[in-house]
Short mmCIF file of C-alpha atoms in Angstrom, two decimals:
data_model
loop_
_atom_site.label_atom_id
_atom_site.label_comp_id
_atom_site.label_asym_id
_atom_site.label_seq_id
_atom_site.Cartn_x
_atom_site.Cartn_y
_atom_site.Cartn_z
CA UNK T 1 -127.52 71.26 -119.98
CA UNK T 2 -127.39 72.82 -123.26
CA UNK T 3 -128.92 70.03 -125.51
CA UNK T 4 -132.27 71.45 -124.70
CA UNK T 5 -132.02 74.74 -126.29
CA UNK T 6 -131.36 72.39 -129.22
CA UNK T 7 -135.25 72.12 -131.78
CA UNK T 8 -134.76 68.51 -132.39
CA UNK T 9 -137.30 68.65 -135.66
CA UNK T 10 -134.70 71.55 -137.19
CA UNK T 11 -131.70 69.14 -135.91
CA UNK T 12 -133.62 66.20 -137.74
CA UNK T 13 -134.30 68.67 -140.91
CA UNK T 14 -130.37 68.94 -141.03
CA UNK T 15 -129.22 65.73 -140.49
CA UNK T 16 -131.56 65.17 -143.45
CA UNK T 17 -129.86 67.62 -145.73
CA UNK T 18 -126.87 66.76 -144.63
CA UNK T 19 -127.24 63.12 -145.49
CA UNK T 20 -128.80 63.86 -148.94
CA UNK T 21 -125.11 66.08 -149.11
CA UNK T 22 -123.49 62.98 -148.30
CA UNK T 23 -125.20 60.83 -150.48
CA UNK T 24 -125.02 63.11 -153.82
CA UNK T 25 -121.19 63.06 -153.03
CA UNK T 26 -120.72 59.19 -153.02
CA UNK T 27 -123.67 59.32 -155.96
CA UNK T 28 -120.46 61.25 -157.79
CA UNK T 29 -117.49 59.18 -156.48
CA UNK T 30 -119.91 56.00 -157.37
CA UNK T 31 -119.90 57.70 -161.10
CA UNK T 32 -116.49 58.10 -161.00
CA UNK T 33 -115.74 54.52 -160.22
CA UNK T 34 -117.59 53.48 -162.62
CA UNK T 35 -115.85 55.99 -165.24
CA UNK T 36 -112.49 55.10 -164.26
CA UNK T 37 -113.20 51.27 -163.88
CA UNK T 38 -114.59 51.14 -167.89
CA UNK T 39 -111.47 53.10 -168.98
CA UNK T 40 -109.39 50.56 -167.02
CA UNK T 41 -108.01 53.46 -164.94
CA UNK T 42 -108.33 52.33 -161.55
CA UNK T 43 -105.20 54.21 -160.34
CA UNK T 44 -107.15 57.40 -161.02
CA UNK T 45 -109.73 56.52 -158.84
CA UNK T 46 -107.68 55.88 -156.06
CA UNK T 47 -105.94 58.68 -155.90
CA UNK T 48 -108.44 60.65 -156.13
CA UNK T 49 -110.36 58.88 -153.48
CA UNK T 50 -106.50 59.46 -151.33
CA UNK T 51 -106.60 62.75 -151.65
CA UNK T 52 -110.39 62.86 -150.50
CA UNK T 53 -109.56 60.61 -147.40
CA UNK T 54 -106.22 62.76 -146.39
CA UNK T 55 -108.47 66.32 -146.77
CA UNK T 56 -111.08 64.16 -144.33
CA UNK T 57 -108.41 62.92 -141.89
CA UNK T 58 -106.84 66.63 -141.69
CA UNK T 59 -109.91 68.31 -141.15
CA UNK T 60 -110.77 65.78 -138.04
CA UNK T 61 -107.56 66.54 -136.66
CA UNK T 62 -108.12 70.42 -137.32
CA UNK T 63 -111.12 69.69 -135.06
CA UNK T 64 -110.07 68.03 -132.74
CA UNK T 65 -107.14 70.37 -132.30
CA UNK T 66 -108.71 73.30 -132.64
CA UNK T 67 -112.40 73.09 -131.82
CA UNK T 68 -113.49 74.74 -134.89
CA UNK T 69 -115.74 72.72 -137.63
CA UNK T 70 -114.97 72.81 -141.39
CA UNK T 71 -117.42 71.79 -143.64
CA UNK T 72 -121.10 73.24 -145.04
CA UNK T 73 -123.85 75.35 -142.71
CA UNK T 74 -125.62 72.54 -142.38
CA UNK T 75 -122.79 71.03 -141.11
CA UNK T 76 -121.52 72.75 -138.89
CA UNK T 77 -124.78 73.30 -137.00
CA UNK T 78 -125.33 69.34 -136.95
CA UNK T 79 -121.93 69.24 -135.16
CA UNK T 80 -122.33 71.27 -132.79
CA UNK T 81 -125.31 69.99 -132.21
CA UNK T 82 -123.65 66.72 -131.48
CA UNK T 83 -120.97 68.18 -129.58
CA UNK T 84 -123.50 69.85 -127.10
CA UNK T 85 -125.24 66.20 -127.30
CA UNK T 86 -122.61 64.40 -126.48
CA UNK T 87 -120.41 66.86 -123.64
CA UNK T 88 -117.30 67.66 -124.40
CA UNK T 89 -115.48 64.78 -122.95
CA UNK T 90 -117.54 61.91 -124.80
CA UNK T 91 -117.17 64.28 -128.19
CA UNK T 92 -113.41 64.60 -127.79
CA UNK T 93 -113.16 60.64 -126.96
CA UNK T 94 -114.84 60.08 -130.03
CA UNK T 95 -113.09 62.42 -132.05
CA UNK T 96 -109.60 61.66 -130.95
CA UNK T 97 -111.09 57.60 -132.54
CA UNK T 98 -111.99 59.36 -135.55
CA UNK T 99 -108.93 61.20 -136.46
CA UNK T 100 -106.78 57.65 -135.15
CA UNK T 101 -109.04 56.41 -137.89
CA UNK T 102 -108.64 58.48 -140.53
CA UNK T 103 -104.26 58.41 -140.36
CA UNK T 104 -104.63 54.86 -140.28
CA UNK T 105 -106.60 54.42 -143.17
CA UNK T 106 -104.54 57.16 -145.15
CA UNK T 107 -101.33 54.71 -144.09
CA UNK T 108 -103.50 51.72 -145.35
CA UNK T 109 -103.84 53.45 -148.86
CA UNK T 110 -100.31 54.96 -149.14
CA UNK T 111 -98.91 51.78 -148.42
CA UNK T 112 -102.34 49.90 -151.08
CA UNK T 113 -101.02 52.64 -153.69
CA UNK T 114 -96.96 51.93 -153.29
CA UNK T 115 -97.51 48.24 -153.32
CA UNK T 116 -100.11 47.28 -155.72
CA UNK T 117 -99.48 46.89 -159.22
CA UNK T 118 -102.46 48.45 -161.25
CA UNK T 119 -102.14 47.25 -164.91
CA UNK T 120 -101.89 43.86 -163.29
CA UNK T 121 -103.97 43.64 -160.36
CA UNK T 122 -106.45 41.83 -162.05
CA UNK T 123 -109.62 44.29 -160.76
CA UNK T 124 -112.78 44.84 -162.08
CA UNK T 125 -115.91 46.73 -161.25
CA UNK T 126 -117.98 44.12 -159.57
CA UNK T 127 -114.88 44.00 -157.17
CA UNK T 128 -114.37 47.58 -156.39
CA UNK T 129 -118.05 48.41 -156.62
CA UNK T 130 -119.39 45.52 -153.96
CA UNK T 131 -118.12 47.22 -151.11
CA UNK T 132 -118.58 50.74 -152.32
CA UNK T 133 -122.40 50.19 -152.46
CA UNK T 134 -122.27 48.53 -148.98
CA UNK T 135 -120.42 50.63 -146.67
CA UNK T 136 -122.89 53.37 -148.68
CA UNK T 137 -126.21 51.40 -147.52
CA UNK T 138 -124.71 50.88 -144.27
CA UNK T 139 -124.03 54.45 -143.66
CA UNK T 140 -127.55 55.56 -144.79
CA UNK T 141 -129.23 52.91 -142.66
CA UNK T 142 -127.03 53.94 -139.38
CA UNK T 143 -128.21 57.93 -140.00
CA UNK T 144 -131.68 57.07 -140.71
CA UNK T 145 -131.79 54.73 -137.46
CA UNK T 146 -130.18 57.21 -135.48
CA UNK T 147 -132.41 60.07 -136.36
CA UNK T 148 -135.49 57.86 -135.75
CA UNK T 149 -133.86 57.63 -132.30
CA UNK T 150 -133.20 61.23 -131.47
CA UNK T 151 -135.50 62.10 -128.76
CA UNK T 152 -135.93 65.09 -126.58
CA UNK T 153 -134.01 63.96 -122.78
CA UNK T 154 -136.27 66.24 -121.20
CA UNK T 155 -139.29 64.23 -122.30
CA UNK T 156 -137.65 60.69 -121.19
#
């Protein structure tokens, strides 16, 4: 197996950066939130986060399609790493969910955008920001638990 050659402290090191990555990214969608909420410009938020979400959904698909990863060094390296963690058959299962994930979501907002009135909707930032800072906490708590949990499989 290949996950072996893998230095699970320099795997752990990168998932690190790359969740500090992640988090100064939401930091900066969580400032523009808050920007476009006080300017009652919700609509600019939106599609901005739209555009974010279709740019995620193609790159899964260019993945998944093509086997090559888009994104930083660091992550790059942490997906392969996952890919050789995972086999190729368990890493294709789960990113053929990802990808059905993303287009639905991107339907979910074309259709939010195209429906919802925004000089009228009647948001405000407690509303929009409540589940922003959740699914954030949740994400950071589900990477730090499962780098706690990475273990060497030769040592088990």
């Amino acid at each position: 197996m290949e996950e072996t050659q893998w230095d699970l402290r320099e795997v752990k090191i990168l998932k690190k950066k790359q969740l500090l990555q992640y988090n100064l990214a939401m930091l900066l969608l969580f400032v523009l939130l808050n920007y476009f909420m006080e300017y009652g410009q919700f609509y600019l938020f939106i599609g901005i986060f739209y555009v974010l979400v279709v740019i995620l959904a193609a790159s899964i698909v260019y993945n998944l399609k093509t086997g090559k990863f888009i994104g930083t060094k660091t992550s790059k390296r942490v997906q392969e790493f996952d890919k050789a963690r995972l086999g190729e058959k368990r890493w294709k299962r789960r990113k053929t969910l990802e990808a059905a994930f993303g287009v639905v979501l991107t339907v979910f907002i074309t259709i939010f955008i195209f429906t919802t009135d925004f000089n009228n909707s009647g948001m405000n930032y407690s509303s929009a920001a409540f589940p922003f800072i959740g699914a954030w906490i949740g994400y950071n708590v589900g990477e730090f638990v499962r780098m706690n949990t990475l273990t060497d499989p030769a040592k088990n």
